[in-house]
CSV table of C-alpha atoms and ligand atoms in Angstrom, one decimal:
chain,number,residue,atom,x,y,z
A,1407,MET,CA,-0.6,-24.4,-8.0
A,1408,PRO,CA,1.9,-26.0,-5.6
A,1409,ALA,CA,2.5,-29.7,-6.1
A,1410,SER,CA,1.0,-30.6,-2.7
A,1411,GLU,CA,-2.2,-28.9,-3.4
A,1412,LEU,CA,-2.4,-30.4,-6.9
A,1413,TRP,CA,-1.8,-33.9,-5.5
A,1414,GLN,CA,-4.5,-33.3,-2.9
A,1415,GLY,CA,-7.0,-32.4,-5.5
A,1416,VAL,CA,-6.0,-35.4,-7.7
A,1417,SER,CA,-6.2,-37.7,-4.7
A,1418,GLU,CA,-9.7,-36.6,-3.9
A,1419,HIS,CA,-10.8,-37.3,-7.4
A,1420,LEU,CA,-9.2,-40.7,-7.4
A,1421,ARG,CA,-10.6,-41.6,-4.0
A,1422,ALA,CA,-14.1,-40.8,-5.2
A,1423,GLN,CA,-13.6,-42.8,-8.3
A,1424,LEU,CA,-11.8,-45.9,-7.1
A,1425,GLY,CA,-13.3,-46.3,-3.6
A,1426,ILE,CA,-11.5,-46.2,-0.4
A,1427,GLN,CA,-10.0,-49.7,-0.5
A,1428,GLU,CA,-8.2,-49.4,-3.8
A,1429,TYR,CA,-7.3,-45.8,-3.0
A,1430,GLU,CA,-5.6,-46.7,0.2
A,1431,THR,CA,-3.8,-49.6,-1.4
A,1432,TRP,CA,-2.5,-48.0,-4.5
A,1433,ILE,CA,-2.9,-44.2,-4.5
A,1434,ALA,CA,-2.2,-43.2,-0.9
A,1435,PRO,CA,1.4,-44.4,-1.0
A,1436,LEU,CA,2.1,-42.1,-4.0
A,1437,GLY,CA,3.4,-38.6,-4.2
A,1438,LEU,CA,3.8,-36.0,-6.9
A,1439,ARG,CA,6.4,-33.5,-8.1
A,1440,ARG,CA,5.6,-30.9,-10.7
A,1441,GLU,CA,7.9,-29.8,-13.5
A,1442,GLY,CA,5.9,-27.4,-15.7
A,1443,SER,CA,3.4,-29.4,-17.6
A,1444,GLN,CA,5.0,-32.6,-16.4
A,1445,ALA,CA,3.6,-34.5,-13.4
A,1446,VAL,CA,6.1,-36.8,-11.9
A,1447,ILE,CA,4.4,-39.5,-9.9
A,1448,LEU,CA,6.6,-40.7,-7.0
A,1449,ALA,CA,6.1,-44.4,-6.2
A,1450,PRO,CA,7.8,-46.7,-3.7
A,1451,ASN,CA,9.3,-49.1,-6.2
A,1452,ARG,CA,9.3,-50.5,-9.7
A,1453,PHE,CA,6.7,-53.0,-9.2
A,1454,PHE,CA,4.4,-50.4,-7.9
A,1455,ILE,CA,5.0,-48.2,-11.0
A,1456,ASP,CA,4.2,-51.1,-13.3
A,1457,TRP,CA,1.0,-51.7,-11.5
A,1458,ILE,CA,0.0,-48.1,-11.5
A,1459,ARG,CA,0.9,-47.7,-15.1
A,1460,GLU,CA,-1.1,-50.7,-16.1
A,1461,HIS,CA,-4.2,-50.0,-14.0
A,1462,TYR,CA,-4.5,-46.3,-13.0
A,1463,LEU,CA,-2.6,-44.2,-15.5
A,1464,SER,CA,-5.7,-43.0,-17.3
A,1465,HIS,CA,-7.5,-42.3,-14.0
A,1466,ILE,CA,-4.5,-40.2,-12.9
A,1467,ALA,CA,-4.2,-38.3,-16.2
A,1468,LEU,CA,-7.9,-37.5,-16.1
A,1469,ALA,CA,-7.8,-36.3,-12.6
A,1470,LEU,CA,-4.8,-34.1,-13.3
A,1471,HIS,CA,-6.7,-32.6,-16.2
A,1472,ARG,CA,-9.8,-32.0,-14.0
A,1473,VAL,CA,-7.8,-30.2,-11.3
A,1474,THR,CA,-5.4,-28.1,-13.5
A,1475,GLY,CA,-7.6,-27.6,-16.5
A,1476,GLN,CA,-4.7,-28.5,-18.7
A,1477,GLN,CA,-3.2,-31.6,-20.3
A,1478,MET,CA,-0.3,-32.9,-18.3
A,1479,ASP,CA,2.3,-35.4,-19.2
A,1480,VAL,CA,2.8,-38.1,-16.6
A,1481,SER,CA,6.0,-39.8,-15.7
A,1482,PHE,CA,7.1,-42.0,-12.9
A,1483,GLU,CA,10.0,-42.1,-10.4
A,1484,VAL,CA,10.9,-44.4,-7.6
A,1485,THR,CA,11.4,-42.9,-4.2
A,1486,ASP,CA,12.7,-44.7,-1.3
A,1487,GLY,CA,9.5,-44.8,0.6
A,1488,GLY,CA,10.4,-47.7,2.8
A,1489,PHE,CA,7.6,-49.7,1.2
A,1490,ASP,CA,8.7,-53.4,1.3
A,1491,GLU,CA,7.8,-56.5,-0.5
A,1492,SER,CA,5.3,-57.9,2.0
A,1493,SER,CA,3.3,-54.7,1.8
A,1494,VAL,CA,3.2,-54.9,-2.0
A,1495,MET,CA,2.1,-58.5,-1.9
A,1496,ALA,CA,-0.6,-57.6,0.6
A,1497,ALA,CA,-1.8,-54.9,-1.7
A,1498,VAL,CA,-1.9,-57.3,-4.7
A,1499,GLU,CA,-3.8,-59.9,-2.7
A,1500,THR,CA,-6.3,-57.4,-1.4
A,1501,LEU,CA,-7.1,-56.4,-4.9
A,1502,GLU,CA,-7.2,-60.0,-6.1
A,1503,SER,CA,-9.6,-61.0,-3.5
A,1504,THR,CA,-12.0,-58.2,-4.2
A,1505,PRO,CA,-14.8,-59.4,-6.5
A,1506,PRO,CA,-15.6,-57.1,-9.4
A,1507,THR,CA,-18.8,-55.0,-9.2
A,1508,LEU,CA,-18.7,-53.8,-12.8
A,1509,LEU,CA,-17.8,-55.3,-16.1
A,1510,ASN,CA,-14.0,-55.6,-16.1
A,1511,PRO,CA,-13.0,-54.2,-19.5
A,1512,LEU,CA,-9.9,-56.5,-19.6
A,1513,TYR,CA,-12.0,-59.6,-19.9
A,1514,THR,CA,-12.7,-60.1,-23.6
A,1515,PHE,CA,-13.0,-63.0,-26.0
A,1516,ALA,CA,-9.7,-62.0,-27.6
A,1517,ASN,CA,-7.8,-62.9,-24.5
A,1518,PHE,CA,-9.7,-66.0,-23.5
A,1519,VAL,CA,-7.9,-69.2,-24.3
A,1520,VAL,CA,-10.2,-71.9,-25.7
A,1521,GLY,CA,-9.6,-75.6,-24.9
A,1522,THR,CA,-11.7,-78.7,-24.7
A,1523,CYS,CA,-12.5,-77.8,-21.1
A,1524,ASN,CA,-14.4,-74.7,-22.0
A,1525,GLU,CA,-15.1,-74.8,-25.8
A,1526,LEU,CA,-18.9,-75.3,-25.4
A,1527,ALA,CA,-19.2,-72.5,-22.9
A,1528,HIS,CA,-17.1,-70.3,-25.1
A,1529,ALA,CA,-19.2,-71.0,-28.2
A,1530,ALA,CA,-22.4,-70.4,-26.4
A,1531,CYS,CA,-21.2,-67.1,-25.1
A,1532,GLN,CA,-20.1,-66.0,-28.6
A,1533,ALA,CA,-23.5,-66.9,-30.0
A,1534,VAL,CA,-25.2,-65.0,-27.3
A,1535,SER,CA,-23.0,-61.9,-27.9
A,1536,GLN,CA,-23.9,-61.9,-31.6
A,1537,GLN,CA,-27.6,-62.1,-31.0
A,1538,PRO,CA,-28.6,-61.5,-27.4
A,1539,GLY,CA,-31.9,-63.1,-26.5
A,1540,LYS,CA,-32.1,-65.1,-29.6
A,1541,HIS,CA,-30.3,-68.4,-28.8
A,1542,TYR,CA,-29.7,-70.0,-25.5
A,1543,ASN,CA,-31.9,-68.1,-23.1
A,1544,PRO,CA,-31.1,-68.3,-20.3
A,1545,LEU,CA,-27.5,-69.3,-20.6
A,1546,PHE,CA,-26.3,-71.0,-17.5
A,1547,LEU,CA,-22.6,-71.5,-16.9
A,1548,PHE,CA,-21.3,-73.5,-14.0
A,1549,GLY,CA,-18.1,-74.9,-12.7
A,1550,GLY,CA,-15.4,-74.7,-10.0
A,1551,ALA,CA,-13.6,-71.5,-8.9
A,1552,GLY,CA,-11.2,-69.9,-11.3
A,1553,LEU,CA,-12.3,-71.8,-14.4
A,1554,GLY,CA,-13.2,-68.6,-16.4
A,1555,LYS,CA,-16.9,-68.1,-15.8
A,1556,THR,CA,-16.6,-64.4,-14.9
A,1557,HIS,CA,-14.2,-63.9,-17.7
A,1558,LEU,CA,-16.6,-65.3,-20.3
A,1559,VAL,CA,-19.8,-63.7,-19.2
A,1560,THR,CA,-17.9,-60.3,-18.8
A,1561,ALA,CA,-16.7,-60.8,-22.4
A,1562,VAL,CA,-20.3,-61.2,-23.5
A,1563,GLY,CA,-21.3,-58.0,-21.6
A,1564,ASN,CA,-18.3,-56.1,-23.1
A,1565,TYR,CA,-19.1,-57.3,-26.6
A,1566,ILE,CA,-22.8,-56.3,-26.4
A,1567,LEU,CA,-21.9,-52.9,-25.1
A,1568,LEU,CA,-19.5,-52.4,-27.9
A,1569,HIS,CA,-21.4,-53.8,-30.8
A,1570,HIS,CA,-25.0,-53.2,-29.9
A,1571,LYS,CA,-24.8,-49.6,-28.9
A,1572,ASN,CA,-28.4,-49.1,-27.8
A,1573,LYS,CA,-28.5,-52.2,-25.6
A,1574,ARG,CA,-28.4,-52.0,-21.8
A,1575,VAL,CA,-26.3,-54.6,-20.0
A,1576,HIS,CA,-26.4,-55.1,-16.3
A,1577,TYR,CA,-23.8,-57.1,-14.5
A,1578,CYS,CA,-24.2,-58.1,-10.8
A,1579,THR,CA,-23.6,-60.9,-8.4
A,1580,SER,CA,-26.5,-62.5,-6.7
A,1581,GLU,CA,-25.2,-61.0,-3.5
A,1582,ALA,CA,-25.3,-57.5,-4.9
A,1583,PHE,CA,-28.8,-58.2,-6.2
A,1584,THR,CA,-29.8,-59.3,-2.7
A,1585,ASN,CA,-28.3,-56.2,-1.0
A,1586,GLU,CA,-29.9,-53.9,-3.5
A,1587,LEU,CA,-33.3,-55.6,-2.9
A,1588,ILE,CA,-32.9,-55.2,0.8
A,1589,GLN,CA,-32.2,-51.5,0.4
A,1590,ALA,CA,-35.1,-51.1,-1.9
A,1591,VAL,CA,-37.5,-52.8,0.5
A,1592,ARG,CA,-36.2,-50.7,3.4
A,1593,PHE,CA,-36.3,-47.4,1.7
A,1594,ASP,CA,-39.4,-47.7,-0.3
A,1595,GLY,CA,-37.6,-48.1,-3.6
A,1596,MET,CA,-39.2,-51.2,-5.0
A,1597,ASN,CA,-40.6,-49.6,-8.0
A,1598,ARG,CA,-37.3,-48.2,-9.0
A,1599,PHE,CA,-35.6,-51.5,-8.3
A,1600,GLN,CA,-38.0,-53.4,-10.5
A,1601,GLU,CA,-38.0,-50.9,-13.2
A,1602,LYS,CA,-34.2,-50.9,-13.4
A,1603,TYR,CA,-33.9,-54.6,-13.6
A,1604,ARG,CA,-36.8,-55.2,-15.9
A,1605,GLN,CA,-35.5,-52.6,-18.4
A,1606,MET,CA,-32.2,-54.4,-19.1
A,1607,ASP,CA,-31.6,-56.0,-22.5
A,1608,CYS,CA,-29.1,-58.3,-21.0
A,1609,LEU,CA,-28.8,-59.3,-17.3
A,1610,ILE,CA,-25.7,-61.1,-16.1
A,1611,MET,CA,-26.2,-62.5,-12.7
A,1612,GLU,CA,-23.2,-64.2,-11.2
A,1613,ASP,CA,-22.8,-66.8,-8.5
A,1614,VAL,CA,-26.4,-67.6,-8.2
A,1615,GLN,CA,-25.7,-70.3,-5.7
A,1616,PHE,CA,-25.7,-67.6,-3.1
A,1617,LEU,CA,-29.5,-67.2,-3.6
A,1618,ALA,CA,-29.9,-70.6,-1.9
A,1619,GLY,CA,-32.3,-70.3,1.0
A,1620,ARG,CA,-33.1,-66.6,0.4
A,1621,GLU,CA,-36.8,-66.9,-0.3
A,1622,ARG,CA,-37.6,-63.2,-0.7
A,1623,THR,CA,-34.8,-62.6,-3.1
A,1624,GLN,CA,-35.6,-65.7,-5.1
A,1625,GLU,CA,-39.1,-64.6,-5.5
A,1626,GLU,CA,-38.1,-61.2,-6.8
A,1627,PHE,CA,-35.5,-62.7,-9.1
A,1628,PHE,CA,-38.2,-65.1,-10.4
A,1629,HIS,CA,-40.4,-62.2,-11.4
A,1630,THR,CA,-37.4,-60.3,-12.9
A,1631,PHE,CA,-36.4,-63.4,-14.8
A,1632,ASN,CA,-39.9,-63.9,-16.2
A,1633,THR,CA,-40.3,-60.3,-17.4
A,1634,LEU,CA,-37.0,-60.4,-19.1
A,1635,TYR,CA,-37.5,-63.8,-20.6
A,1636,GLU,CA,-41.0,-63.1,-21.9
A,1637,THR,CA,-39.8,-60.0,-23.7
A,1638,GLY,CA,-36.9,-61.8,-25.3
A,1639,ARG,CA,-34.1,-60.2,-23.3
A,1640,GLN,CA,-30.9,-62.2,-22.6
A,1641,ILE,CA,-30.3,-63.7,-19.2
A,1642,ILE,CA,-26.9,-65.1,-18.3
A,1643,ILE,CA,-26.3,-66.9,-15.0
A,1644,THR,CA,-23.2,-68.4,-13.4
A,1645,SER,CA,-22.9,-70.7,-10.5
A,1646,ASP,CA,-20.5,-73.1,-8.9
A,1647,LYS,CA,-22.9,-76.0,-9.4
A,1648,ALA,CA,-25.7,-77.2,-11.8
A,1649,PRO,CA,-29.1,-75.8,-10.9
A,1650,ARG,CA,-30.4,-79.0,-9.5
A,1651,ASP,CA,-27.4,-79.4,-7.2
A,1652,ILE,CA,-28.0,-76.1,-5.5
A,1653,SER,CA,-29.9,-77.1,-2.4
A,1654,GLY,CA,-32.2,-74.3,-1.3
A,1655,LEU,CA,-33.0,-73.2,-4.8
A,1656,GLU,CA,-36.7,-73.1,-5.5
A,1657,GLN,CA,-38.0,-75.6,-7.9
A,1658,ARG,CA,-39.5,-73.1,-10.2
A,1659,LEU,CA,-36.2,-71.2,-10.6
A,1660,CYS,CA,-34.4,-74.5,-11.1
A,1661,THR,CA,-36.8,-75.4,-13.9
A,1662,ARG,CA,-36.4,-71.9,-15.5
A,1663,PHE,CA,-32.6,-72.2,-15.4
A,1664,GLU,CA,-32.7,-75.7,-16.9
A,1665,SER,CA,-35.0,-74.6,-19.7
A,1666,GLY,CA,-32.1,-72.8,-21.4
A,1667,LEU,CA,-28.6,-74.0,-22.2
A,1668,LEU,CA,-26.5,-75.4,-19.3
A,1669,CYS,CA,-22.8,-75.4,-19.9
A,1670,ASP,CA,-20.2,-76.6,-17.5
A,1671,LEU,CA,-16.6,-75.6,-17.4
A,1672,GLN,CA,-14.0,-78.3,-16.8
A,1673,PRO,CA,-10.6,-77.8,-15.3
A,1674,PRO,CA,-8.0,-77.0,-18.0
A,1675,ASP,CA,-5.7,-79.7,-19.2
A,1676,GLU,CA,-1.9,-79.1,-19.2
A,1677,GLU,CA,-1.8,-77.7,-22.8
A,1678,THR,CA,-4.5,-75.2,-22.0
A,1679,LYS,CA,-2.9,-74.1,-18.8
A,1680,VAL,CA,0.3,-73.5,-20.7
A,1681,ALA,CA,-1.5,-71.4,-23.3
A,1682,ILE,CA,-3.3,-69.4,-20.6
A,1683,LEU,CA,-0.1,-68.8,-18.6
A,1684,GLN,CA,1.8,-67.6,-21.7
A,1685,ARG,CA,-1.0,-65.3,-22.6
A,1686,LYS,CA,-1.2,-63.9,-19.1
A,1687,SER,CA,2.5,-63.3,-18.8
A,1688,ARG,CA,2.6,-61.6,-22.1
A,1689,GLU,CA,-0.1,-59.3,-20.8
A,1690,LYS,CA,2.2,-58.6,-17.9
A,1691,GLY,CA,5.1,-57.8,-20.2
A,1692,LEU,CA,7.0,-61.1,-20.0
A,1693,GLU,CA,7.7,-63.8,-22.5
A,1694,LEU,CA,7.4,-66.9,-20.4
A,1695,SER,CA,9.7,-69.7,-21.5
A,1696,ARG,CA,8.0,-73.0,-22.3
A,1697,GLN,CA,10.1,-74.6,-19.6
A,1698,VAL,CA,8.6,-72.3,-16.9
A,1699,ALA,CA,5.2,-72.4,-18.4
A,1700,PHE,CA,5.2,-76.2,-18.3
A,1701,PHE,CA,6.5,-76.3,-14.8
A,1702,LEU,CA,3.6,-74.2,-13.6
A,1703,ALA,CA,1.1,-76.1,-15.7
A,1704,ARG,CA,2.2,-79.4,-14.2
A,1705,GLN,CA,1.2,-78.2,-10.8
A,1706,PRO,CA,-2.0,-79.9,-9.6
A,1707,GLU,CA,-3.7,-76.6,-9.3
A,1708,THR,CA,-6.6,-76.1,-11.7
A,1709,ASN,CA,-7.9,-72.7,-10.5
A,1710,VAL,CA,-6.5,-70.3,-13.1
A,1711,ARG,CA,-6.7,-67.5,-10.7
A,1712,VAL,CA,-4.3,-69.3,-8.4
A,1713,LEU,CA,-2.0,-70.1,-11.3
A,1714,GLU,CA,-2.0,-66.4,-12.2
A,1715,GLY,CA,-1.2,-65.6,-8.6
A,1716,TYR,CA,2.0,-67.8,-9.0
A,1717,LEU,CA,2.9,-65.8,-12.1
A,1718,THR,CA,2.4,-62.4,-10.3
A,1719,ARG,CA,4.6,-63.5,-7.5
A,1720,ILE,CA,7.3,-64.8,-9.8
A,1721,LEU,CA,7.3,-61.6,-11.7
A,1722,ALA,CA,7.3,-59.5,-8.5
A,1723,VAL,CA,10.3,-61.3,-7.2
A,1724,SER,CA,12.1,-61.1,-10.5
A,1725,ARG,CA,11.6,-57.4,-10.6
A,1726,PHE,CA,12.6,-56.7,-7.0
A,1727,GLN,CA,15.7,-58.8,-7.2
A,1728,GLY,CA,16.5,-57.8,-10.7
A,1729,VAL,CA,16.9,-61.4,-11.8
A,1730,GLU,CA,15.6,-63.3,-14.9
A,1731,VAL,CA,12.5,-65.5,-14.7
A,1732,THR,CA,14.1,-68.9,-14.7
A,1733,LEU,CA,12.9,-72.4,-13.9
A,1734,ASP,CA,14.9,-72.1,-10.7
A,1735,LEU,CA,13.2,-68.9,-9.7
A,1736,ALA,CA,9.8,-70.4,-10.5
A,1737,ARG,CA,10.6,-73.4,-8.3
A,1738,ARG,CA,11.8,-71.3,-5.5
A,1739,VAL,CA,8.7,-69.1,-5.5
A,1740,VAL,CA,6.1,-71.7,-6.3
A,1741,GLY,CA,7.6,-74.6,-4.3
A,1742,PRO,CA,6.6,-73.3,-0.9
A,1743,LEU,CA,3.2,-72.2,-2.1
A,1744,VAL,CA,2.4,-75.6,-3.4
A,1745,GLY,CA,4.0,-77.6,-0.7
A,1746,GLU,CA,2.0,-75.8,2.0
A,1747,ARG,CA,-1.4,-76.8,0.6
A,1748,ARG,CA,-1.9,-79.5,3.2
A,1749,VAL,CA,-2.1,-77.0,6.1
A,1750,GLY,CA,-5.1,-74.9,6.8
A,1751,VAL,CA,-5.4,-71.7,8.9
A,1752,GLU,CA,-7.5,-73.4,11.5
A,1753,GLU,CA,-4.9,-76.1,12.0
A,1754,VAL,CA,-2.3,-73.4,12.6
A,1755,LEU,CA,-4.5,-71.7,15.1
A,1756,LYS,CA,-5.1,-74.9,16.9
A,1757,ALA,CA,-1.4,-75.8,17.1
A,1758,VAL,CA,-0.3,-72.3,18.2
A,1759,SER,CA,-3.0,-71.9,20.8
A,1760,SER,CA,-2.2,-75.3,22.4
A,1761,ARG,CA,1.5,-74.5,22.5
A,1762,TYR,CA,0.9,-71.2,24.3
A,1763,GLY,CA,-1.8,-72.7,26.6
A,1764,LEU,CA,-4.6,-70.6,25.1
A,1765,LYS,CA,-7.9,-71.4,23.3
A,1766,VAL,CA,-8.4,-70.8,19.6
A,1767,SER,CA,-11.1,-68.4,20.6
A,1768,ASP,CA,-8.4,-66.3,22.5
A,1769,LEU,CA,-6.5,-65.9,19.2
A,1770,LYS,CA,-9.7,-64.8,17.5
A,1771,SER,CA,-10.7,-62.4,20.2
A,1772,GLY,CA,-10.0,-58.7,20.4
A,1773,ARG,CA,-7.8,-59.1,23.5
A,1774,LYS,CA,-4.7,-56.9,23.3
A,1775,THR,CA,-2.6,-58.2,26.2
A,1776,ARG,CA,0.8,-59.5,25.2
A,1777,ASP,CA,0.1,-63.1,26.4
A,1778,VAL,CA,-2.4,-63.2,23.5
A,1779,THR,CA,-1.0,-60.7,20.9
A,1780,HIS,CA,2.3,-62.5,20.7
A,1781,PRO,CA,0.9,-66.0,20.0
A,1782,ARG,CA,-1.6,-64.4,17.6
A,1783,GLN,CA,1.3,-62.9,15.7
A,1784,VAL,CA,3.0,-66.2,15.6
A,1785,ALA,CA,-0.2,-67.7,14.2
A,1786,MET,CA,-0.2,-65.0,11.5
A,1787,TYR,CA,3.3,-65.7,10.6
A,1788,LEU,CA,2.8,-69.4,10.4
A,1789,ALA,CA,-0.5,-69.1,8.5
A,1790,ARG,CA,1.3,-66.9,6.0
A,1791,ARG,CA,4.2,-69.3,5.7
A,1792,LEU,CA,2.5,-72.6,5.6
A,1793,THR,CA,-1.0,-72.0,4.1
A,1794,ARG,CA,-2.2,-70.6,0.9
A,1795,SER,CA,-4.2,-68.0,2.6
A,1796,SER,CA,-3.9,-64.3,1.7
A,1797,PHE,CA,-3.4,-61.6,4.3
A,1798,PRO,CA,-7.1,-60.7,4.3
A,1799,GLU,CA,-8.1,-64.3,4.6
A,1800,ILE,CA,-5.8,-64.8,7.6
A,1801,GLY,CA,-7.3,-61.7,9.1
A,1802,ARG,CA,-10.8,-63.1,8.7
A,1803,ALA,CA,-9.9,-66.4,10.2
A,1804,LEU,CA,-8.6,-64.6,13.2
A,1805,GLY,CA,-12.0,-63.1,14.0
A,1806,GLY,CA,-12.0,-60.3,11.5
A,1807,LYS,CA,-8.7,-58.6,11.9
A,1808,ASP,CA,-7.7,-56.1,9.3
A,1809,HIS,CA,-5.2,-57.2,6.6
A,1810,SER,CA,-2.8,-54.5,7.6
A,1811,THR,CA,-2.8,-55.9,11.2
A,1812,VAL,CA,-1.8,-59.3,9.7
A,1813,VAL,CA,1.0,-57.7,7.6
A,1814,LYS,CA,2.3,-56.0,10.7
A,1815,GLY,CA,2.1,-59.2,12.8
A,1816,VAL,CA,4.0,-61.2,10.2
A,1817,LYS,CA,6.7,-58.6,9.9
A,1818,LYS,CA,7.0,-58.3,13.7
A,1819,ILE,CA,7.7,-62.0,14.0
A,1820,GLU,CA,10.1,-62.0,11.0
A,1821,GLU,CA,12.1,-59.3,12.8
A,1822,MET,CA,12.0,-61.1,16.1
A,1823,LEU,CA,13.1,-64.4,14.6
A,1824,GLY,CA,16.6,-63.1,13.9
A,1825,LYS,CA,17.1,-61.8,17.4
A,1826,GLU,CA,15.4,-64.4,19.6
A,1827,PRO,CA,16.6,-68.0,19.3
A,1828,ASN,CA,13.9,-69.3,21.6
A,1829,LEU,CA,11.2,-68.0,19.4
A,1830,ALA,CA,13.0,-69.3,16.4
A,1831,GLU,CA,13.1,-72.7,18.1
A,1832,ASP,CA,9.3,-72.6,18.9
A,1833,VAL,CA,8.4,-71.6,15.4
A,1834,ARG,CA,10.5,-74.4,13.9
A,1835,ASP,CA,8.8,-76.9,16.2
A,1836,LEU,CA,5.4,-75.7,15.3
A,1837,GLU,CA,6.2,-75.8,11.6
A,1838,ARG,CA,7.5,-79.4,12.0
A,1839,GLU,CA,4.4,-80.3,13.9
A,1840,LEU,CA,2.1,-78.8,11.3
A,1841,LEU,CA,3.9,-80.2,8.3
A,1842,GLY,CA,4.0,-83.6,9.9
A,1843,GLY,CA,7.8,-84.0,10.2
A,1844,GLY,CA,9.9,-84.3,7.0
A,1845,TYR,CA,9.0,-81.5,4.8
A,1846,MET,CA,10.3,-78.0,5.3
A,1847,PRO,CA,9.4,-75.3,2.8
A,1848,GLY,CA,12.5,-74.2,1.0
A,1849,ALA,CA,14.2,-70.9,1.5
A,1850,GLY,CA,11.7,-69.1,-0.7
A,1851,LEU,CA,9.5,-66.1,-1.1
A,1852,ARG,CA,8.2,-65.9,2.4
A,1853,THR,CA,11.6,-66.1,4.1
A,1854,GLY,CA,12.7,-63.3,1.9
A,1855,GLY,CA,10.2,-61.1,3.7
A,1856,MET,CA,7.1,-61.9,1.8
B,291,LIG,P1,-14.5,-68.0,-12.2
B,291,LIG,O1,-15.5,-66.8,-12.4
B,291,LIG,O2,-14.9,-69.2,-12.9
B,291,LIG,O3,-14.2,-68.2,-10.8
B,291,LIG,P2,-12.7,-66.2,-13.5
B,291,LIG,O4,-13.4,-65.9,-14.8
B,291,LIG,O5,-12.7,-65.1,-12.5
B,291,LIG,O6,-13.1,-67.6,-12.9
B,291,LIG,O7,-11.2,-66.6,-13.9
B,291,LIG,C1,-10.1,-66.5,-13.0
B,291,LIG,C2,-8.9,-65.9,-13.7
B,291,LIG,O8,-8.5,-66.9,-14.7
B,291,LIG,C3,-9.2,-64.7,-14.5
B,291,LIG,O9,-8.1,-63.8,-14.4
B,291,LIG,C4,-9.4,-65.1,-16.0
B,291,LIG,O10,-9.0,-64.2,-16.9
B,291,LIG,C5,-8.5,-66.3,-16.0
B,291,LIG,N1,-8.9,-67.4,-16.9
B,291,LIG,C6,-9.7,-68.5,-16.6
B,291,LIG,N2,-9.8,-69.2,-17.7
B,291,LIG,C7,-9.2,-68.6,-18.7
B,291,LIG,C8,-9.0,-68.9,-20.1
B,291,LIG,N3,-9.5,-70.0,-20.7
B,291,LIG,N4,-8.3,-68.0,-20.8
B,291,LIG,C9,-7.7,-66.9,-20.3
B,291,LIG,N5,-7.9,-66.6,-19.0
B,291,LIG,C10,-8.6,-67.4,-18.2
B,292,LIG,MG1,-16.5,-65.7,-10.9
């Protein structure tokens, strides 16, 4: 079988398995060369290879086996695919901002760092894993974004699946539950829906705050909850707030939630942040020096997901540029990310539109004439440089533009800046205006093309 045909077959398998978004991000840029029983996967750069090896190697090996009917060895090679840093970062962010729909096998108790901020939640989750439905039912975890709720409840699910072989675990977000319910109502599938949920031995329902104000869904969830509860099945719920602080949550659900164990997660202290960062970087194949770990932990950020994002970027730059991870590098990468926190995308849109004599709604519109597209790209560039928003987030703020449109826009302005002094002047002015004078982000990540 020629390599192109083989790769096509493998791609189709992977697309079906991974879904279109992950496929487009990570698999579509790859190629394949065949050398006997050896499949050489061609990837745009080292970082890409690391990512694929870590996340998709087993998928690829399996797909190769399916297509050829034989076991093939997989190796990797870098091609000069013209794939640059900003595209890689866009890809990472797209993936980071996609919420999980299934239990993530990588979230376990073994790689959860326990500190005073989360020890009660951790202990409760462990107790629940040992004997689901026995203690603490329901278990309700709440706390701010990125404090480890998903990690912990996923660890419970993984543990139960591994150690209680006959037990059925269902993981969903309250949004997925709502959508499934709507489909069931629409297509006459209520019986199947109810049966499915009411058969579970353990139901993990995340981000229950999104049920606020959805009466029909709350009613259905109430009945599901009661059925499971009365038959001694485990219910685990997460939310960003305590039940009574969720306005729009029915009283009877609130009471049910409060009848079990409520555990809140607090922001990690510096020591815990250091331990988490060191563990995460070890997972990514790097021994982080204490100096760098402390530097990152001292940042005011408490969202662990954001801290991990710093780490990913530091690592990506170190690999691209072939340099060691030093304090200096960390400062260079994280400095601009942290300094920019004061600016939001909406502020950028306001400043840019007024400079170009437009309305914010023009930037958000679908208009494609140059008098709008150029300022829009300037807004993309500045939002990228000055705010913490990811490419997809910037796209959404601009009225639902695709993340690849934002990547292109940013790149366009970066190219133009070198050639057009007037534009460079405008952009500098806007930056100064947005940052309120003094502070200019250092020559960091973004100016290097990211
Ligand atoms: P939440 O659901 O509360 O928003 P997540 O569980 O998604 O937060 O955590 C965000 C990221 O931070 C995940 O990658 C998770 O593994 C990591 N994380 C958070 N707390 C810890 C911890 N105590 N130990 C290890 N990783 C953690
Ligand atoms: Mg979560």
